[in-house]
């Protein structure tokens, strides 16, 4: 919403006094936003929650709910106006840029562009996450948009949801000319830890707080080609719209060996392995480019490439037992030891051989 510079200055000068009055009346101060990092997603579904939890007006709100609320106006093609209000299941808000963001954040009223400064805090552009804002009220521009994701790997072109001018409707679009002097801002009561989207669906299916993962300790962030969220006892990895959990010793080994950069994303959840010849039983999890195997006596190890092919052909852990080492160099190739065999790979001939113990 457009306002004069004089009104903006007066409102900002009054803001500290109003905040002090609110505290004197017993109002709780805004919660601090949680830890931030670079945010990229490759599809709108990554920032749309299918299980949003309804927030209270002016209360903490998760990113999934913010994006669901914002998407409602885009889907309904709400026309821009600086007067009146638009009503749907999320309430009645003025259908201009700041009213749109006020609706998405579930504020108690449709704030003006300049008033949004008082309920947000600066963040670096590299820390922008879905549901954050891009805000400007200088140089003849009074506008705010809701950040969705970056459109390019270099993080120079934001995808936003916005109400931006008369004759237009709420839409999601790319700012091809970059941030243009807009300031990245984060709503003070945004709950960064609340899972959303595909990660939320996976987390809930596992039992949420009662699952093996425990409580979230970090908000959803970039993985290499996808997204992940860290919990007390593990992570959930998303790529591009399939999420799986990784935890325990398999996660420790995954992180220690360069994670998804080396092995890609999980293609299944962790599951029970077969019994080895000596009766050892463990767990396994497939990733795009490797198999991780764990048992109590052998620990967690990675099997991949030509050695995995030989392991697979020989009958997996049921025949060769669980790996007791990762793949290592030997003269002329690579080698990996299992409980009941050693698998060699010859670089010159690109062949494998299995020496049974």
Short mmCIF file of C-alpha atoms in Angstrom, two decimals:
data_model
loop_
_atom_site.label_atom_id
_atom_site.label_comp_id
_atom_site.label_asym_id
_atom_site.label_seq_id
_atom_site.Cartn_x
_atom_site.Cartn_y
_atom_site.Cartn_z
CA UNK A 1 0.00 0.00 0.00
CA UNK A 2 1.33 3.45 -0.91
CA UNK A 3 1.87 6.04 1.86
CA UNK A 4 3.66 9.37 2.08
CA UNK A 5 7.22 9.62 3.44
CA UNK A 6 5.97 11.89 6.24
CA UNK A 7 3.45 9.30 7.43
CA UNK A 8 6.07 6.56 7.25
CA UNK A 9 8.52 8.53 9.38
CA UNK A 10 5.84 9.35 11.93
CA UNK A 11 4.73 5.73 12.18
CA UNK A 12 8.28 4.49 12.66
CA UNK A 13 8.91 7.06 15.36
CA UNK A 14 5.77 5.93 17.15
CA UNK A 15 6.55 2.20 16.87
CA UNK A 16 8.88 1.94 19.92
CA UNK A 17 6.33 3.65 22.14
CA UNK A 18 3.59 1.32 20.93
CA UNK A 19 5.80 -1.70 21.55
CA UNK A 20 6.55 -0.52 25.08
CA UNK A 21 2.84 -0.03 25.70
CA UNK A 22 2.09 -3.55 24.45
CA UNK A 23 4.67 -5.00 26.84
CA UNK A 24 3.26 -2.96 29.71
CA UNK A 25 -0.17 -4.43 28.97
CA UNK A 26 1.27 -7.94 29.13
CA UNK A 27 1.70 -8.75 25.44
CA UNK A 28 4.41 -11.28 24.69
CA UNK A 29 7.40 -10.04 22.64
CA UNK A 30 7.81 -11.54 19.18
CA UNK A 31 9.67 -14.85 19.06
CA UNK A 32 13.12 -14.73 17.48
CA UNK A 33 13.40 -16.39 14.07
CA UNK A 34 15.44 -19.63 14.11
CA UNK A 35 18.73 -20.41 12.33
CA UNK A 36 18.89 -19.61 8.60
CA UNK A 37 20.80 -20.82 5.52
CA UNK A 38 20.57 -20.76 1.72
CA UNK A 39 17.18 -21.86 0.38
CA UNK A 40 16.50 -23.37 -3.03
CA UNK A 41 13.72 -25.68 -4.22
CA UNK A 42 13.02 -27.05 -7.65
CA UNK A 43 9.22 -27.19 -7.52
CA UNK A 44 6.36 -25.32 -5.94
CA UNK A 45 5.39 -28.49 -4.06
CA UNK A 46 8.54 -28.08 -1.98
CA UNK A 47 7.06 -25.02 -0.28
CA UNK A 48 3.42 -26.05 -0.08
CA UNK A 49 2.29 -27.99 2.97
CA UNK A 50 -0.38 -30.63 2.55
CA UNK A 51 -0.77 -30.86 6.33
CA UNK A 52 -0.65 -27.24 7.49
CA UNK A 53 -1.45 -26.62 11.15
CA UNK A 54 -3.77 -23.67 11.77
CA UNK A 55 -2.08 -20.87 13.69
CA UNK A 56 -3.61 -18.25 15.98
CA UNK A 57 -3.93 -14.66 14.80
CA UNK A 58 -0.61 -12.85 15.34
CA UNK A 59 0.81 -16.09 16.77
CA UNK A 60 3.66 -18.36 15.72
CA UNK A 61 3.16 -19.76 12.22
CA UNK A 62 5.04 -22.37 10.21
CA UNK A 63 6.34 -21.86 6.70
CA UNK A 64 4.00 -24.48 5.28
CA UNK A 65 0.93 -22.64 6.54
CA UNK A 66 2.30 -19.31 5.28
CA UNK A 67 2.75 -20.76 1.80
CA UNK A 68 -0.68 -22.45 1.84
CA UNK A 69 -2.35 -19.19 2.80
CA UNK A 70 -0.44 -17.27 0.11
CA UNK A 71 -1.25 -19.88 -2.53
CA UNK A 72 -4.98 -19.50 -1.85
CA UNK A 73 -5.02 -15.99 -3.33
CA UNK A 74 -2.87 -17.06 -6.29
CA UNK A 75 -5.21 -19.97 -7.00
CA UNK A 76 -8.27 -17.72 -6.65
CA UNK A 77 -6.71 -14.97 -8.82
CA UNK A 78 -7.54 -12.24 -6.33
CA UNK A 79 -7.51 -8.83 -8.10
CA UNK A 80 -5.31 -6.04 -6.74
CA UNK A 81 -7.02 -3.20 -4.88
CA UNK A 82 -6.01 -0.72 -2.19
CA UNK A 83 -9.50 -0.61 -0.69
CA UNK A 84 -11.98 -3.07 0.78
CA UNK A 85 -10.97 -6.61 1.66
CA UNK A 86 -10.97 -10.05 0.10
CA UNK A 87 -12.49 -12.85 2.15
CA UNK A 88 -11.77 -16.56 1.97
CA UNK A 89 -11.20 -19.31 4.53
CA UNK A 90 -8.18 -17.40 5.86
CA UNK A 91 -10.05 -14.21 6.76
CA UNK A 92 -10.66 -10.77 5.29
CA UNK A 93 -7.62 -8.77 4.15
CA UNK A 94 -7.02 -5.77 1.91
CA UNK A 95 -6.03 -7.16 -1.52
CA UNK A 96 -2.86 -5.12 -2.10
CA UNK A 97 0.76 -6.14 -1.64
CA UNK A 98 0.97 -5.64 2.13
CA UNK A 99 -2.52 -7.00 2.75
CA UNK A 100 -1.51 -10.15 0.88
CA UNK A 101 1.58 -10.66 3.07
CA UNK A 102 -0.44 -9.83 6.21
CA UNK A 103 -2.91 -12.56 5.21
CA UNK A 104 -0.11 -15.07 4.53
CA UNK A 105 1.43 -14.42 7.97
CA UNK A 106 -2.00 -14.52 9.67
CA UNK A 107 -1.67 -11.02 11.12
CA UNK A 108 -4.54 -9.46 13.00
CA UNK A 109 -5.09 -6.78 10.36
CA UNK A 110 -3.91 -5.68 6.93
CA UNK A 111 -0.72 -3.76 7.70
CA UNK A 112 0.72 -1.16 5.38
CA UNK A 113 4.04 -1.69 3.64
CA UNK A 114 5.88 0.58 6.05
CA UNK A 115 4.25 -1.06 9.10
CA UNK A 116 5.62 -4.46 8.06
CA UNK A 117 9.10 -3.23 9.07
CA UNK A 118 7.90 -3.28 12.69
CA UNK A 119 7.01 -7.01 12.70
CA UNK A 120 10.04 -8.27 10.75
CA UNK A 121 13.82 -8.37 11.01
CA UNK A 122 16.59 -8.07 8.44
CA UNK A 123 18.17 -11.27 7.10
CA UNK A 124 20.92 -11.75 4.50
CA UNK A 125 19.69 -12.52 0.98
CA UNK A 126 21.54 -15.85 1.22
CA UNK A 127 19.27 -16.77 4.15
CA UNK A 128 15.95 -16.27 2.33
CA UNK A 129 13.54 -19.14 2.89
CA UNK A 130 9.97 -19.79 1.71
CA UNK A 131 7.61 -17.43 3.54
CA UNK A 132 10.16 -14.64 4.08
CA UNK A 133 9.53 -11.22 2.54
CA UNK A 134 11.20 -8.83 0.12
CA UNK A 135 10.33 -5.29 1.25
CA UNK A 136 10.98 -1.79 -0.09
CA UNK A 137 9.48 1.64 0.60
CA UNK A 138 12.04 4.03 -0.87
CA UNK A 139 12.99 5.52 -4.21
CA UNK A 140 9.36 5.81 -5.26
CA UNK A 141 8.66 2.11 -4.64
CA UNK A 142 6.34 0.88 -1.88
CA UNK A 143 5.99 -2.85 -2.29
CA UNK A 144 6.39 -6.22 -0.56
CA UNK A 145 6.45 -9.74 -1.97
CA UNK A 146 6.62 -13.19 -0.41
CA UNK A 147 9.74 -15.20 -1.24
CA UNK A 148 9.17 -18.74 -2.59
CA UNK A 149 12.53 -19.98 -3.89
CA UNK A 150 15.37 -19.03 -6.22
CA UNK A 151 14.78 -19.57 -9.93
CA UNK A 152 18.47 -19.93 -10.77
CA UNK A 153 21.46 -21.75 -9.25
CA UNK A 154 23.30 -18.44 -8.75
CA UNK A 155 20.49 -17.16 -6.49
CA UNK A 156 20.00 -13.92 -8.40
CA UNK A 157 16.37 -14.34 -9.53
CA UNK A 158 13.80 -14.83 -6.77
CA UNK A 159 10.47 -16.53 -7.35
CA UNK A 160 7.83 -14.60 -5.43
CA UNK A 161 4.11 -14.60 -4.70
CA UNK A 162 2.66 -11.12 -4.74
CA UNK A 163 -0.14 -8.64 -5.37
CA UNK A 164 1.70 -6.01 -7.39
CA UNK A 165 -0.49 -3.52 -9.32
CA UNK A 166 -3.92 -2.40 -10.44
CA UNK A 167 -5.36 -4.58 -13.19
CA UNK A 168 -3.31 -7.56 -12.01
CA UNK A 169 -4.14 -10.55 -9.82
CA UNK A 170 -2.15 -12.36 -7.14
CA UNK A 171 0.42 -14.54 -8.84
CA UNK A 172 3.66 -16.44 -8.50
CA UNK A 173 6.36 -15.17 -10.84
CA UNK A 174 10.11 -14.74 -11.29
CA UNK A 175 11.83 -11.43 -10.73
CA UNK A 176 14.22 -11.73 -13.64
CA UNK A 177 15.97 -8.49 -12.75
CA UNK A 178 16.95 -9.58 -9.26
CA UNK A 179 16.24 -8.04 -5.87
CA UNK A 180 16.28 -4.45 -7.19
CA UNK A 181 17.06 -2.91 -3.83
CA UNK A 182 14.42 -4.88 -1.92
CA UNK A 183 15.39 -5.85 1.62
CA UNK A 184 15.05 -9.49 2.74
CA UNK A 185 12.96 -9.60 5.93
CA UNK A 186 11.70 -12.37 8.21
CA UNK A 187 8.44 -12.24 10.15
CA UNK A 188 9.25 -12.20 13.87
CA UNK A 189 6.79 -14.95 14.74
CA UNK A 190 7.60 -17.32 11.91
CA UNK A 191 8.31 -20.80 13.32
CA UNK A 192 11.30 -21.92 11.28
CA UNK A 193 11.47 -25.37 12.89
CA UNK A 194 7.97 -26.53 11.97
CA UNK A 195 8.25 -29.15 9.17
CA UNK A 196 6.22 -28.58 6.01
CA UNK A 197 5.63 -29.98 2.54
CA UNK A 198 6.92 -33.44 1.68
CA UNK A 199 9.20 -33.47 4.71
CA UNK A 200 6.21 -32.76 6.97
CA UNK A 201 4.23 -35.61 5.39
CA UNK A 202 7.13 -38.00 5.94
CA UNK A 203 7.74 -36.84 9.51
CA UNK A 204 4.07 -37.24 10.43
CA UNK A 205 3.93 -40.70 8.84
CA UNK A 206 6.82 -41.77 11.09
CA UNK A 207 5.10 -40.54 14.24
CA UNK A 208 6.33 -36.95 14.44
CA UNK A 209 7.78 -36.10 17.84
CA UNK A 210 7.32 -39.72 18.92
CA UNK A 211 9.30 -41.08 15.98
CA UNK A 212 12.90 -42.28 16.00
CA UNK A 213 13.87 -38.82 14.71
CA UNK A 214 12.66 -36.83 17.72
CA UNK A 215 12.06 -33.07 17.59
CA UNK A 216 13.26 -30.77 14.79
CA UNK A 217 16.41 -28.82 15.66
CA UNK A 218 16.91 -26.96 12.37
CA UNK A 219 14.58 -25.58 9.74
CA UNK A 220 14.35 -27.07 6.26
CA UNK A 221 17.35 -26.07 4.15
CA UNK A 222 19.13 -26.79 0.86
CA UNK A 223 20.69 -30.09 0.03
CA UNK A 224 22.59 -30.54 -3.24
CA UNK A 225 19.62 -30.83 -5.60
CA UNK A 226 16.93 -31.07 -2.96
CA UNK A 227 16.03 -30.12 0.61
CA UNK A 228 16.62 -31.56 4.07
CA UNK A 229 15.64 -30.99 7.68
CA UNK A 230 17.61 -32.01 10.74
CA UNK A 231 16.00 -33.56 13.80
CA UNK A 232 17.43 -34.65 17.15
CA UNK A 233 18.34 -38.11 15.90
CA UNK A 234 18.48 -37.87 12.12
CA UNK A 235 17.44 -36.05 8.98
CA UNK A 236 14.75 -36.22 6.33
CA UNK A 237 16.00 -35.70 2.77
CA UNK A 238 13.68 -34.52 -0.03
CA UNK A 239 14.36 -34.91 -3.77
CA UNK A 240 12.48 -33.72 -5.78
CA UNK A 241 9.17 -34.69 -4.19
CA UNK A 242 10.03 -37.93 -2.38
CA UNK A 243 11.28 -37.78 1.21
CA UNK A 244 13.10 -40.44 3.22
CA UNK A 245 14.64 -40.47 6.70
CA UNK A 246 18.31 -41.22 7.42
CA UNK A 247 19.48 -41.74 10.98
CA UNK A 248 21.76 -43.66 13.33
CA UNK A 249 25.09 -45.09 12.20
CA UNK A 250 24.04 -45.02 8.55
CA UNK A 251 23.56 -41.23 8.80
CA UNK A 252 26.92 -40.85 10.55
CA UNK A 253 28.63 -42.75 7.72
CA UNK A 254 26.63 -40.85 5.08
CA UNK A 255 27.82 -37.51 6.48
CA UNK A 256 31.40 -38.72 6.89
CA UNK A 257 31.62 -39.71 3.21
CA UNK A 258 30.33 -36.45 1.64
CA UNK A 259 26.60 -37.20 1.89
CA UNK A 260 24.43 -36.58 -1.19
CA UNK A 261 27.34 -35.07 -3.12
CA UNK A 262 28.88 -38.53 -3.25
CA UNK A 263 25.92 -40.91 -3.03
CA UNK A 264 22.85 -38.99 -4.12
CA UNK A 265 19.55 -39.15 -2.26
CA UNK A 266 18.03 -42.12 -0.44
CA UNK A 267 15.65 -44.20 -2.53
CA UNK A 268 14.10 -46.01 0.45
CA UNK A 269 13.89 -45.92 4.22
CA UNK A 270 16.27 -47.98 6.34
CA UNK A 271 15.17 -51.63 6.53
CA UNK A 272 16.19 -54.98 8.04
CA UNK A 273 19.00 -56.79 6.27
CA UNK A 274 19.30 -60.54 5.77
CA UNK A 275 21.13 -62.80 8.16
CA UNK A 276 24.82 -63.29 7.36
CA UNK A 277 26.25 -66.84 7.33
CA UNK A 278 27.24 -66.47 11.00
CA UNK A 279 23.77 -65.22 11.94
CA UNK A 280 24.64 -61.52 12.08
CA UNK A 281 21.64 -59.34 11.28
CA UNK A 282 21.75 -55.66 10.48
CA UNK A 283 20.13 -52.84 8.55
CA UNK A 284 20.52 -51.44 5.05
CA UNK A 285 19.50 -48.38 3.01
CA UNK A 286 19.85 -47.75 -0.70
CA UNK A 287 20.87 -44.36 -2.10
CA UNK A 288 21.01 -43.34 -5.74
CA UNK A 289 24.66 -44.36 -6.09
CA UNK A 290 25.39 -46.67 -3.17
CA UNK A 291 24.16 -49.19 -0.62
CA UNK A 292 24.78 -48.54 3.07
CA UNK A 293 24.94 -51.63 5.30
CA UNK A 294 25.14 -51.71 9.09
CA UNK A 295 25.37 -54.37 11.77
CA UNK A 296 26.38 -54.13 15.41
CA UNK A 297 29.66 -56.09 15.06
CA UNK A 298 30.74 -54.49 11.75
CA UNK A 299 29.45 -50.91 11.93
CA UNK A 300 28.16 -48.98 8.91
CA UNK A 301 29.92 -49.12 5.52
CA UNK A 302 29.28 -48.11 1.92
CA UNK A 303 29.17 -50.56 -1.00
CA UNK A 304 29.07 -49.10 -4.51
CA UNK A 305 30.22 -49.32 -8.10
CA UNK A 306 31.74 -52.51 -9.51
CA UNK A 307 32.27 -53.97 -6.03
CA UNK A 308 28.58 -53.56 -5.30
CA UNK A 309 27.78 -55.34 -8.60
CA UNK A 310 29.94 -58.29 -7.49
CA UNK A 311 28.39 -58.23 -4.00
CA UNK A 312 24.93 -58.26 -5.54
CA UNK A 313 25.75 -61.10 -7.94
CA UNK A 314 27.20 -63.21 -5.12
CA UNK A 315 24.05 -62.98 -3.00
CA UNK A 316 24.52 -59.88 -0.83
CA UNK A 317 25.07 -60.17 2.94
CA UNK A 318 23.30 -63.52 3.04
CA UNK A 319 26.29 -64.99 1.20
CA UNK A 320 29.26 -62.68 1.86
CA UNK A 321 28.25 -61.23 5.23
CA UNK A 322 28.26 -57.56 6.15
CA UNK A 323 31.09 -55.24 5.06
CA UNK A 324 33.81 -54.74 7.66
CA UNK A 325 35.58 -51.94 5.73
CA UNK A 326 34.77 -49.36 3.12
CA UNK A 327 36.30 -49.73 -0.32
CA UNK A 328 40.02 -48.90 -0.29
CA UNK A 329 42.97 -48.78 -2.70
CA UNK A 330 45.14 -51.81 -3.41
CA UNK A 331 47.83 -52.28 -6.09
CA UNK A 332 46.08 -52.22 -9.47
CA UNK A 333 42.62 -51.43 -8.21
CA UNK A 334 40.25 -51.36 -5.24
CA UNK A 335 39.28 -53.82 -2.51
CA UNK A 336 36.56 -54.23 0.11
CA UNK A 337 36.39 -56.77 2.92
CA UNK A 338 33.23 -58.49 4.10
CA UNK A 339 32.70 -60.93 6.97
CA UNK A 340 33.03 -63.96 4.70
CA UNK A 341 34.79 -62.66 1.60
CA UNK A 342 37.01 -60.04 0.03
CA UNK A 343 35.98 -58.39 -3.25
CA UNK A 344 38.71 -57.05 -5.55
CA UNK A 345 38.33 -54.72 -8.53
CA UNK A 346 41.02 -54.63 -11.24
CA UNK A 347 41.34 -51.19 -12.83
CA UNK A 348 43.15 -52.41 -15.94
CA UNK A 349 40.52 -54.98 -16.87
CA UNK A 350 37.53 -53.44 -15.09
CA UNK A 351 36.72 -56.85 -13.61
CA UNK A 352 36.00 -58.07 -10.08
CA UNK A 353 36.87 -61.22 -8.20
CA UNK A 354 35.58 -62.63 -4.93
CA UNK A 355 37.92 -64.38 -2.49
CA UNK A 356 35.90 -66.19 0.15
CA UNK A 357 37.16 -66.47 3.70
#
